[in-house]
PDB file of C-alpha atoms in Angstrom:
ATOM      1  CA  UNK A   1       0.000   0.000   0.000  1.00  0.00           C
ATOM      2  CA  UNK A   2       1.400   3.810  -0.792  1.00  0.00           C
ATOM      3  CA  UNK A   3       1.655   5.308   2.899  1.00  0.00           C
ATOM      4  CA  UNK A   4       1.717   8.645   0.931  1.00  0.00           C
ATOM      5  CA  UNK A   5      -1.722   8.714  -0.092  1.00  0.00           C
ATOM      6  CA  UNK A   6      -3.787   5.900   1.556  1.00  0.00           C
ATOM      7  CA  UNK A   7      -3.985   5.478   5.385  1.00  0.00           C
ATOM      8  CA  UNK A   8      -5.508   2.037   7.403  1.00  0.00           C
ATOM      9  CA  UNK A   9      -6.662   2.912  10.988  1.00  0.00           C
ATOM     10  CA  UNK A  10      -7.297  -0.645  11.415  1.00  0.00           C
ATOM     11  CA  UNK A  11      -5.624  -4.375  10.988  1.00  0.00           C
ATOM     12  CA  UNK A  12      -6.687  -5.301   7.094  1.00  0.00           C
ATOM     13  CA  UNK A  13      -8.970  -8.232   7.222  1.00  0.00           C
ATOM     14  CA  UNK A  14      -8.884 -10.778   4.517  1.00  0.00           C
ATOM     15  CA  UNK A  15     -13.033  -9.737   2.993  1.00  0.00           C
ATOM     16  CA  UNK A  16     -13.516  -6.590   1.139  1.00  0.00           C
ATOM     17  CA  UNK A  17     -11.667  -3.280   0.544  1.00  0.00           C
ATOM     18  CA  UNK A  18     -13.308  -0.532   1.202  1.00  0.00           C
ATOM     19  CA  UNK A  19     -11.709   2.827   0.188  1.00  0.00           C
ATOM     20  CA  UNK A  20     -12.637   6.194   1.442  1.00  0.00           C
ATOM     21  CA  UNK A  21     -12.869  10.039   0.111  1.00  0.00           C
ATOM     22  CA  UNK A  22     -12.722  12.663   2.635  1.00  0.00           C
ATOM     23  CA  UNK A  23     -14.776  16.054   1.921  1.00  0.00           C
ATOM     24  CA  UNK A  24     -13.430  19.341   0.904  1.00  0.00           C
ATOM     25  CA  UNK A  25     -10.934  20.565   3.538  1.00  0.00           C
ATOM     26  CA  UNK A  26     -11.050  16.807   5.127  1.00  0.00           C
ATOM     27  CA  UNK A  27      -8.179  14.175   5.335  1.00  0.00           C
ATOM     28  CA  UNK A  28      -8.360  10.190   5.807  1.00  0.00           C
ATOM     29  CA  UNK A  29      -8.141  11.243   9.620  1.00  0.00           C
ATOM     30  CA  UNK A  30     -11.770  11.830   9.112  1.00  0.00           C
ATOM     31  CA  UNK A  31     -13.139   7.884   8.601  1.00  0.00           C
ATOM     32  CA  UNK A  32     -11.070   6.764  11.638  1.00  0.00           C
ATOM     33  CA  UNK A  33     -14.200   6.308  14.009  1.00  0.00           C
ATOM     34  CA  UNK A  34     -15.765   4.676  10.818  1.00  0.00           C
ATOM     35  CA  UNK A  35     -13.452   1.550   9.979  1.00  0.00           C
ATOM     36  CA  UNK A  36     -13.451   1.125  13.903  1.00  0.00           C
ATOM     37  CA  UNK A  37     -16.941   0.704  13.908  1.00  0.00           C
ATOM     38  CA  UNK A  38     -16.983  -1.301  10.422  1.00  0.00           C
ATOM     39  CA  UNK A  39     -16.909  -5.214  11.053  1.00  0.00           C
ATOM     40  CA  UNK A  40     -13.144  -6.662  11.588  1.00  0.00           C
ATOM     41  CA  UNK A  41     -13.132  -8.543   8.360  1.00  0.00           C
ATOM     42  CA  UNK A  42     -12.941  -5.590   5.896  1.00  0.00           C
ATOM     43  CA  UNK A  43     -10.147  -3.925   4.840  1.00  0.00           C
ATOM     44  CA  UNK A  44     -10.674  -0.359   5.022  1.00  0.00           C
ATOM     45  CA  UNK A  45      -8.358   2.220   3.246  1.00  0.00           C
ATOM     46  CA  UNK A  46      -8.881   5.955   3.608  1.00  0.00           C
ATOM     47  CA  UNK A  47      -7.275   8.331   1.021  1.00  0.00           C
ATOM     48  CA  UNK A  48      -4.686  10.992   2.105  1.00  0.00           C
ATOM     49  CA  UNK A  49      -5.265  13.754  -0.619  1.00  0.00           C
ATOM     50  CA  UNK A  50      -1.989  16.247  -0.908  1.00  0.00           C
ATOM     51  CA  UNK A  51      -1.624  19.575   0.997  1.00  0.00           C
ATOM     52  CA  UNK A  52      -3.307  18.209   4.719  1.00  0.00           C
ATOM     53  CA  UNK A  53      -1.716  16.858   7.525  1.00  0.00           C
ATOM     54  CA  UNK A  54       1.666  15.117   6.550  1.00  0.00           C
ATOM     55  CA  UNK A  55       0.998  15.892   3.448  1.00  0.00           C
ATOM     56  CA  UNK A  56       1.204  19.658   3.972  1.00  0.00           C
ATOM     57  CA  UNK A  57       4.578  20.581   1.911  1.00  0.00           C
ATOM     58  CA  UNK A  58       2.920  19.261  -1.258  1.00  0.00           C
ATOM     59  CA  UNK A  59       0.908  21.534  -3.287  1.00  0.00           C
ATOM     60  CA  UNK A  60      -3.217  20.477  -2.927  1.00  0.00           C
ATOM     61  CA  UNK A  61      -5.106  19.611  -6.432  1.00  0.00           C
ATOM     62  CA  UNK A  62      -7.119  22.232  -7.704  1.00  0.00           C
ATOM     63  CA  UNK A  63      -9.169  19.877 -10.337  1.00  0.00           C
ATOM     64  CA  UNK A  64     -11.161  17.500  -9.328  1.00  0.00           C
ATOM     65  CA  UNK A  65     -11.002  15.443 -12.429  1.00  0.00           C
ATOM     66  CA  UNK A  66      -7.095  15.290 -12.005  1.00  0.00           C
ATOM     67  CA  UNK A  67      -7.145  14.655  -8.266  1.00  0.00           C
ATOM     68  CA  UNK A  68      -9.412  11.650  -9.519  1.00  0.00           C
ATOM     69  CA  UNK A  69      -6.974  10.223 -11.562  1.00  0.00           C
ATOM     70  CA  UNK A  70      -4.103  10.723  -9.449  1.00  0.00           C
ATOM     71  CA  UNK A  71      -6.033   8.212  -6.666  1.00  0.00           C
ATOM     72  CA  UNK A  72      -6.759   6.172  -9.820  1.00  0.00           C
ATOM     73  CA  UNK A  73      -3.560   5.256 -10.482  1.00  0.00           C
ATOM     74  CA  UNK A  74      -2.082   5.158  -6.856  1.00  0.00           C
ATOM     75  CA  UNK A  75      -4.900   2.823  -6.079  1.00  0.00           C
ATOM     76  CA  UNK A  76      -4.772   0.589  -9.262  1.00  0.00           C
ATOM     77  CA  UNK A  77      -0.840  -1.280  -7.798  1.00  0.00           C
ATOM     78  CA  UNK A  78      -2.780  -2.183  -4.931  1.00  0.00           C
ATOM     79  CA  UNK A  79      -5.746  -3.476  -6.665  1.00  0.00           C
ATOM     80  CA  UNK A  80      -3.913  -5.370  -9.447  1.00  0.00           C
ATOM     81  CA  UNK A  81      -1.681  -6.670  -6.089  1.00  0.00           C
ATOM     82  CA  UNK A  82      -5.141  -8.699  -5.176  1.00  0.00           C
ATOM     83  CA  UNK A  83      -7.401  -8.977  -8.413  1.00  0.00           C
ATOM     84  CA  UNK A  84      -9.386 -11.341  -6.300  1.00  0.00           C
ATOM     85  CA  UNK A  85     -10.872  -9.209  -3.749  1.00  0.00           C
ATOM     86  CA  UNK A  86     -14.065  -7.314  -4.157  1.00  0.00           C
ATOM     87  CA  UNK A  87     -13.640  -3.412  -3.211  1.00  0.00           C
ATOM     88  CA  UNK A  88     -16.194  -0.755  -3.127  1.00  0.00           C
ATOM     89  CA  UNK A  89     -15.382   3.097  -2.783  1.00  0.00           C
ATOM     90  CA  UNK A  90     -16.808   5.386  -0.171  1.00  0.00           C
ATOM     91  CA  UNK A  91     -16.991   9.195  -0.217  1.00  0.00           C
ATOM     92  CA  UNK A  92     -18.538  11.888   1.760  1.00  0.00           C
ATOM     93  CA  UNK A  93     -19.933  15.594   0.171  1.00  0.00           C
ATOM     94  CA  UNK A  94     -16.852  16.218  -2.497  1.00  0.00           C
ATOM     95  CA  UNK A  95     -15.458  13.027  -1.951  1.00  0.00           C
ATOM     96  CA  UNK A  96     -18.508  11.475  -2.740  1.00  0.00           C
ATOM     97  CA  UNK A  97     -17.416  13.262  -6.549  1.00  0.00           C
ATOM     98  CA  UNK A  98     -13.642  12.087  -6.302  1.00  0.00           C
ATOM     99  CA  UNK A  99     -15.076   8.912  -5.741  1.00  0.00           C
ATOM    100  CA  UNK A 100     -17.359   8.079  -8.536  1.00  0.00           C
ATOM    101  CA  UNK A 101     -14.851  10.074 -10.846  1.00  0.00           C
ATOM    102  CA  UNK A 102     -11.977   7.540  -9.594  1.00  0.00           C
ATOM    103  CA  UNK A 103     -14.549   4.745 -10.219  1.00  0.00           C
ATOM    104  CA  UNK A 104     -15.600   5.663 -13.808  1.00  0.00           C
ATOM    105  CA  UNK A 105     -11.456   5.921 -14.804  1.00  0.00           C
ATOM    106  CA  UNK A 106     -10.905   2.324 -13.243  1.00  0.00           C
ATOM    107  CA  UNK A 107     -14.048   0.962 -14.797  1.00  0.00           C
ATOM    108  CA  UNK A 108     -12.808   1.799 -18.528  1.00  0.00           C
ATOM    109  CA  UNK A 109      -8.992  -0.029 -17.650  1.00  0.00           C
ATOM    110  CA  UNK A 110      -7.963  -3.473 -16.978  1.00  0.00           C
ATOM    111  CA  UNK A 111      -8.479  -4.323 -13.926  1.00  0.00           C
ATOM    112  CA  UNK A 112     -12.309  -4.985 -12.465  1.00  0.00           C
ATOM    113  CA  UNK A 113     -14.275  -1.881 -11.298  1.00  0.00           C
ATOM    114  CA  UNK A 114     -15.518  -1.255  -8.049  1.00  0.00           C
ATOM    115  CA  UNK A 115     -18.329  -3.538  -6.979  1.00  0.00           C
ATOM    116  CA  UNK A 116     -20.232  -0.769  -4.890  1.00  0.00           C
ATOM    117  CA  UNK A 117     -20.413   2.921  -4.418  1.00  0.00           C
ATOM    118  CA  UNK A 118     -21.523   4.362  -1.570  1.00  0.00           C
ATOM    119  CA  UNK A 119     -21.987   8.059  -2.110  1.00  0.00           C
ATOM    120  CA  UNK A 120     -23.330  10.462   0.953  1.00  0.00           C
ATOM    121  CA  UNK A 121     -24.033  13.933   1.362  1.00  0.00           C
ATOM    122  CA  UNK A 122     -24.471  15.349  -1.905  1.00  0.00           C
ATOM    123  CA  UNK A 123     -26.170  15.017  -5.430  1.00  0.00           C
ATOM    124  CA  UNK A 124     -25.329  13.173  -8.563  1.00  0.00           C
ATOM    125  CA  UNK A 125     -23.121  15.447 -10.757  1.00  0.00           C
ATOM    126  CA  UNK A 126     -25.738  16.343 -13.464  1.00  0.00           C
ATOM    127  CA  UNK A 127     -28.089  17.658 -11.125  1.00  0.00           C
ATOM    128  CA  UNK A 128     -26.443  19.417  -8.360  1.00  0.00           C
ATOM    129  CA  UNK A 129     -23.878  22.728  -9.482  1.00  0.00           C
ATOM    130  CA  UNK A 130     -20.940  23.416  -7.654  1.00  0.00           C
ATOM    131  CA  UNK A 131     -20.245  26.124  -9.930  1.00  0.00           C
ATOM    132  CA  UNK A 132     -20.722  28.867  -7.029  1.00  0.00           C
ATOM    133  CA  UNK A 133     -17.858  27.922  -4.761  1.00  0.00           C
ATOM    134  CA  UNK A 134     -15.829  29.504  -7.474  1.00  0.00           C
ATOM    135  CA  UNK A 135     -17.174  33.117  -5.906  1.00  0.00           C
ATOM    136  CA  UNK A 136     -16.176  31.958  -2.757  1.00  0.00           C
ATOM    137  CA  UNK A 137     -13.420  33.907  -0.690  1.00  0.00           C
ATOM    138  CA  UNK A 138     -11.386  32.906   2.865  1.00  0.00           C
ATOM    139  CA  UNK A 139     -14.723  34.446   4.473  1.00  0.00           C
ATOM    140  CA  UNK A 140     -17.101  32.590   2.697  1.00  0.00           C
ATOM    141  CA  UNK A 141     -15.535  29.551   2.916  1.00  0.00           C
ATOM    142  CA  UNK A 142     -15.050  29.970   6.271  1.00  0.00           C
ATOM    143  CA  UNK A 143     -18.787  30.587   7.166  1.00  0.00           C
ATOM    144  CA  UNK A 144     -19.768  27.198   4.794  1.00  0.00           C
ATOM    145  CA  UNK A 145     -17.558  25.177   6.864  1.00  0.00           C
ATOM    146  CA  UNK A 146     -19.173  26.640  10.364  1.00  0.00           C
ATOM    147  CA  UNK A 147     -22.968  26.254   8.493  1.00  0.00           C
ATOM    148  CA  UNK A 148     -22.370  22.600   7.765  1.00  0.00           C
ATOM    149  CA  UNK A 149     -21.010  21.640  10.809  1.00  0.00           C
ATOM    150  CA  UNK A 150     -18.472  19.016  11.517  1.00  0.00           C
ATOM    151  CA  UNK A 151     -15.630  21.305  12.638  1.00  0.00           C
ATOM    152  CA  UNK A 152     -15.426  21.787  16.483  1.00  0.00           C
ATOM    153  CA  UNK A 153     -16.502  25.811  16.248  1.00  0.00           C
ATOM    154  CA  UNK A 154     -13.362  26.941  18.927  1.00  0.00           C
ATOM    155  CA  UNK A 155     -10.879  25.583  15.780  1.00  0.00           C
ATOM    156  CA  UNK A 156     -12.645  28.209  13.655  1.00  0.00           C
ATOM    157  CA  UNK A 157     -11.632  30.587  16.253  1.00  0.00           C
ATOM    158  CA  UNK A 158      -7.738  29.943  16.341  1.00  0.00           C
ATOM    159  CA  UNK A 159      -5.725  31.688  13.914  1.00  0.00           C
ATOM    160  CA  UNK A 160      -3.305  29.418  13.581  1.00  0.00           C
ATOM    161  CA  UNK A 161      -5.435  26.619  13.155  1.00  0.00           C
ATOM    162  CA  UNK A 162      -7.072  28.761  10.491  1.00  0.00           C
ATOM    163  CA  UNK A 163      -3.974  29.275   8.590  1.00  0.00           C
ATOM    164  CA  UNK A 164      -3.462  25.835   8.377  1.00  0.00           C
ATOM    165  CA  UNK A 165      -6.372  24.503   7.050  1.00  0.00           C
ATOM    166  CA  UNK A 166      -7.114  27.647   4.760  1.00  0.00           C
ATOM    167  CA  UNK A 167      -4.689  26.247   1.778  1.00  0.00           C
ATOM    168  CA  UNK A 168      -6.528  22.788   1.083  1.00  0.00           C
ATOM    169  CA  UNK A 169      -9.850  24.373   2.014  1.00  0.00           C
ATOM    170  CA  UNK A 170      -9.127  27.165  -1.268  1.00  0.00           C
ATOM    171  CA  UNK A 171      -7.864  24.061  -3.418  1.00  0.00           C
ATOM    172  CA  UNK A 172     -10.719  22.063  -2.907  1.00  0.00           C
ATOM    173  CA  UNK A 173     -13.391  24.760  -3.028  1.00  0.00           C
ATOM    174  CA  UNK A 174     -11.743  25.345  -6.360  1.00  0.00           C
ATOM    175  CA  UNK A 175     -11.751  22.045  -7.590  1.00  0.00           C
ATOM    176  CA  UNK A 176     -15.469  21.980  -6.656  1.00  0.00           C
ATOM    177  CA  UNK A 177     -15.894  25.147  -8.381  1.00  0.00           C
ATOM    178  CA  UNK A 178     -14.730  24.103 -11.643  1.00  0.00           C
ATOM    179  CA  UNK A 179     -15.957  20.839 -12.248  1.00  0.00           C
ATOM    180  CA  UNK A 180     -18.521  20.010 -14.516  1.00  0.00           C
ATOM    181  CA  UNK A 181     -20.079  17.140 -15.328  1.00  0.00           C
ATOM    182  CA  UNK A 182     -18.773  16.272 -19.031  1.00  0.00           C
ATOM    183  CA  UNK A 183     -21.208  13.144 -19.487  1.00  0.00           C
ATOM    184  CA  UNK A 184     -20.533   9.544 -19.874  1.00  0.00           C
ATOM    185  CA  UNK A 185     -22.028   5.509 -19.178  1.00  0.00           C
ATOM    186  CA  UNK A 186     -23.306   5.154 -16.239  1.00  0.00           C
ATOM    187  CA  UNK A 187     -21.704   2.465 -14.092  1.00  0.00           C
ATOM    188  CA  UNK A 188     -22.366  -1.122 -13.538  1.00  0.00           C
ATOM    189  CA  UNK A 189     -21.735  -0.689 -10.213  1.00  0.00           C
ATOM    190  CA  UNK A 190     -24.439  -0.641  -7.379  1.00  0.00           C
ATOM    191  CA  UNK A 191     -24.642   2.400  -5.643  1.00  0.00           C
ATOM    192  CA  UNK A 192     -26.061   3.143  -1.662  1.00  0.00           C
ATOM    193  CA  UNK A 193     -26.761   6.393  -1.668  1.00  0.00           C
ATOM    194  CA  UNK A 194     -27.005   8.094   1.892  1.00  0.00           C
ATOM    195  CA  UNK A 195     -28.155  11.468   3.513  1.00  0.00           C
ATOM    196  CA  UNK A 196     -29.154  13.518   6.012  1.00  0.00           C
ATOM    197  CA  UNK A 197     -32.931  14.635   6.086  1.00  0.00           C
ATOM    198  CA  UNK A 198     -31.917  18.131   6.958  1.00  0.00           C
ATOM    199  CA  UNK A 199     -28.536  18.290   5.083  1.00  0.00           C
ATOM    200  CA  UNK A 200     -28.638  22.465   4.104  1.00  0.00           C
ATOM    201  CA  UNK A 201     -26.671  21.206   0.877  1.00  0.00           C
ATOM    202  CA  UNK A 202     -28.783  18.745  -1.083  1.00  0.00           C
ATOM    203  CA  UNK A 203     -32.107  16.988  -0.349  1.00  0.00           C
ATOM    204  CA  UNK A 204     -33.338  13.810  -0.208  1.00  0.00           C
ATOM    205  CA  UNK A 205     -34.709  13.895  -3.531  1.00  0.00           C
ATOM    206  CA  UNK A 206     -31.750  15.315  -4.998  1.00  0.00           C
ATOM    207  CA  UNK A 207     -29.647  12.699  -3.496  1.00  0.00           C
ATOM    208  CA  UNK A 208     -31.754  10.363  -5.363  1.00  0.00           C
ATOM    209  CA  UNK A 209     -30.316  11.661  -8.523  1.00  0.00           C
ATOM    210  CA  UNK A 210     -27.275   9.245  -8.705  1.00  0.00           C
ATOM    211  CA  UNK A 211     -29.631   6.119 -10.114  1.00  0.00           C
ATOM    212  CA  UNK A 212     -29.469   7.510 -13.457  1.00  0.00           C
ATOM    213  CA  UNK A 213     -25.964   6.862 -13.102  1.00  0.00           C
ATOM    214  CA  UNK A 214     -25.560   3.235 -12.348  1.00  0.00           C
ATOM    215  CA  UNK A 215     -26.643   0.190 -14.330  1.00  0.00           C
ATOM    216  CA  UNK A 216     -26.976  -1.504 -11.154  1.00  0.00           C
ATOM    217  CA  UNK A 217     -29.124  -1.626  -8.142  1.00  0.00           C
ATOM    218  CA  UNK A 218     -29.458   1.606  -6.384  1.00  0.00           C
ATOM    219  CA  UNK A 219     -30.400   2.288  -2.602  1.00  0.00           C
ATOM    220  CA  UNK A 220     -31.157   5.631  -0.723  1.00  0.00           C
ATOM    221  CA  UNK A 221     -30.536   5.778   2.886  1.00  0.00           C
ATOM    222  CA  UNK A 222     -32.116   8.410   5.039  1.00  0.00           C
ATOM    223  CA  UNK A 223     -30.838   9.552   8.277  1.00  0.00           C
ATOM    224  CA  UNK A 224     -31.401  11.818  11.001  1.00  0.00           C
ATOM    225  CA  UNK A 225     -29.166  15.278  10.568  1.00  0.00           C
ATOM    226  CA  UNK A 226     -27.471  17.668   8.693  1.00  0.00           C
ATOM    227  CA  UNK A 227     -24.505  17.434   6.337  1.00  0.00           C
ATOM    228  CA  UNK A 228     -22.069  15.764   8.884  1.00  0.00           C
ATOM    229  CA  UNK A 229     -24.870  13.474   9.911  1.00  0.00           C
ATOM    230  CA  UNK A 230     -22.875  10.430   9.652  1.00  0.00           C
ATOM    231  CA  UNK A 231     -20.649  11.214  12.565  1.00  0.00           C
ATOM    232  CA  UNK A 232     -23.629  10.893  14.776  1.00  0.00           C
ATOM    233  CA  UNK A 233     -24.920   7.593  13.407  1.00  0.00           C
ATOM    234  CA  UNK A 234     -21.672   5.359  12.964  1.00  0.00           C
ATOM    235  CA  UNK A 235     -23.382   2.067  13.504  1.00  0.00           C
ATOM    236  CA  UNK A 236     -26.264   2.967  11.254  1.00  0.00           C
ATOM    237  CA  UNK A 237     -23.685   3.809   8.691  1.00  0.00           C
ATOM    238  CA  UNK A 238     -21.838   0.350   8.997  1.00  0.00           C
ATOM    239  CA  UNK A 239     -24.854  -1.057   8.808  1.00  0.00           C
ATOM    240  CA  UNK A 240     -25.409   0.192   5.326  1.00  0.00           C
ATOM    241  CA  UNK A 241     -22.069  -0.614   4.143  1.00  0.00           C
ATOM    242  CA  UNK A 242     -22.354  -4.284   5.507  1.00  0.00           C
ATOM    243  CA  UNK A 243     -25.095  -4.774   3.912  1.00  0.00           C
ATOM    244  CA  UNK A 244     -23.991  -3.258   0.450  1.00  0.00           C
ATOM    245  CA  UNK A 245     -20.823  -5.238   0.667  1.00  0.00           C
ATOM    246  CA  UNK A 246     -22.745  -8.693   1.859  1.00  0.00           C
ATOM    247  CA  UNK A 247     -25.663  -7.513  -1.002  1.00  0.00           C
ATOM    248  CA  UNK A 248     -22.812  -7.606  -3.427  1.00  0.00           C
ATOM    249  CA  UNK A 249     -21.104 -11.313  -2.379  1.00  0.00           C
ATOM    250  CA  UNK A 250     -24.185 -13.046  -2.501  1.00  0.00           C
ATOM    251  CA  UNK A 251     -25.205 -11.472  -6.107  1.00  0.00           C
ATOM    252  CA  UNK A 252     -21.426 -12.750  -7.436  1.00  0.00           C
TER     253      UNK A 252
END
């Protein structure tokens, strides 16, 4: 595995990979309550993007298309390491986007595409514009991240803290800003789709916008909250991906 850009938080089992996105401004820190609370067996990977954490010195991806591929082919060693073993991706808000990008570029190579998708927190691509964030300055990104939640408010507070996060936070919102959906097949993978019922960013029936973009069986989950609603329902959450992942081994 490339301890640059992917990160375990857990001993590998020997069942399915799973391999998470963080959101804008996030880092694989962020699923570290979630493979704890996912059952022993899987083998969850989160993805490290450049420009967070130990990964500060190196300049953050401004396209979200190239930040795709870049995961693409860091992840496709590791995959053609262990052709046998079902995966499925995972991403939250924008990395719900990185995600299904990364999928679609490792669906049209050689190696087997991702089994599942499980996409939370934000609409398909088609149907929900990000073109807006590209207006956004330091104080209106700033005030997005305290809306949404998920960021312990006193962190917003400290300068320094500030200063450090500010540099991803501009790259992604940029990224964000400038993608557009350029068309394409959708995938043959199954997709669980999950959100909050009171997410501020996209609504239950514009979550529901990603079946047009998967051939195979597609599944909304509704919880309780607003955009950071899975860290308040872990278990519910590895629920749903159990039962994606077992929904997939019994269909193969």
């Amino acid at each position: 595995m490339n301890s640059t850009w992917f990160r375990r938080f857990t001993t590998p089992g020997s069942g399915p990979r799973l391999v998470c996105f963080p959101h804008a401004g996030g880092s694989a820190t962020a699923y570290r309550t979630l493979a704890q609370a996912l059952p022993a067996d899987l083998d969850v990977v989160c993805v490290q993007y450049p420009g967070r954490q130990d990964r500060h010195r190196e300049a953050p991806f401004t396209d979200l298309t190239l930040l795709a591929g870049a995961v693409a082919d860091e992840l496709a060693p590791m995959l053609a390491a262990d052709p046998g073993r079902p995966y499925a991706l995972f991403g939250h808000s924008m990395g719900s986007l990185v995600a299904f990008e990364t999928a679609r570029l490792l669906a049209r190579g050689p190696l087997p595409g991702p089994q599942r998708l499980f996409l939370s927190g934000r609409g398909a691509p088609d149907a929900h514009s990000t073109a807006r964030f590209l207006r956004y300055d330091d104080e209106d990104m700033l005030a997005e991240v305290r809306r949404l939640g998920g960021t312990t408010p006193s962190m917003l507070d400290d300068p320094d803290i500030v200063e450090m996060v500010l540099p991803a936070l501009r790259a992604d919102y940029r990224a964000l800003g400038t993608y557009a959906w350029r068309g394409g097949e959708p995938l043959a993978a199954a997709v669980t789709v999950l959100v909050g019922d009171s997410d501020p960013m996209v609504t239950v029936q514009e979550a529901g916008t990603w079946r047009a973009h998967s051939r195979g069986d597609v599944v909304v989950k509704v919880f309780p909250g607003g955009h950071f609603y899975l860290f308040d329902h872990l278990d519910g959450i590895a629920a749903a991906v159990t039962e994606g992942l077992l929904a997939e081994a019994a269909a193969s």
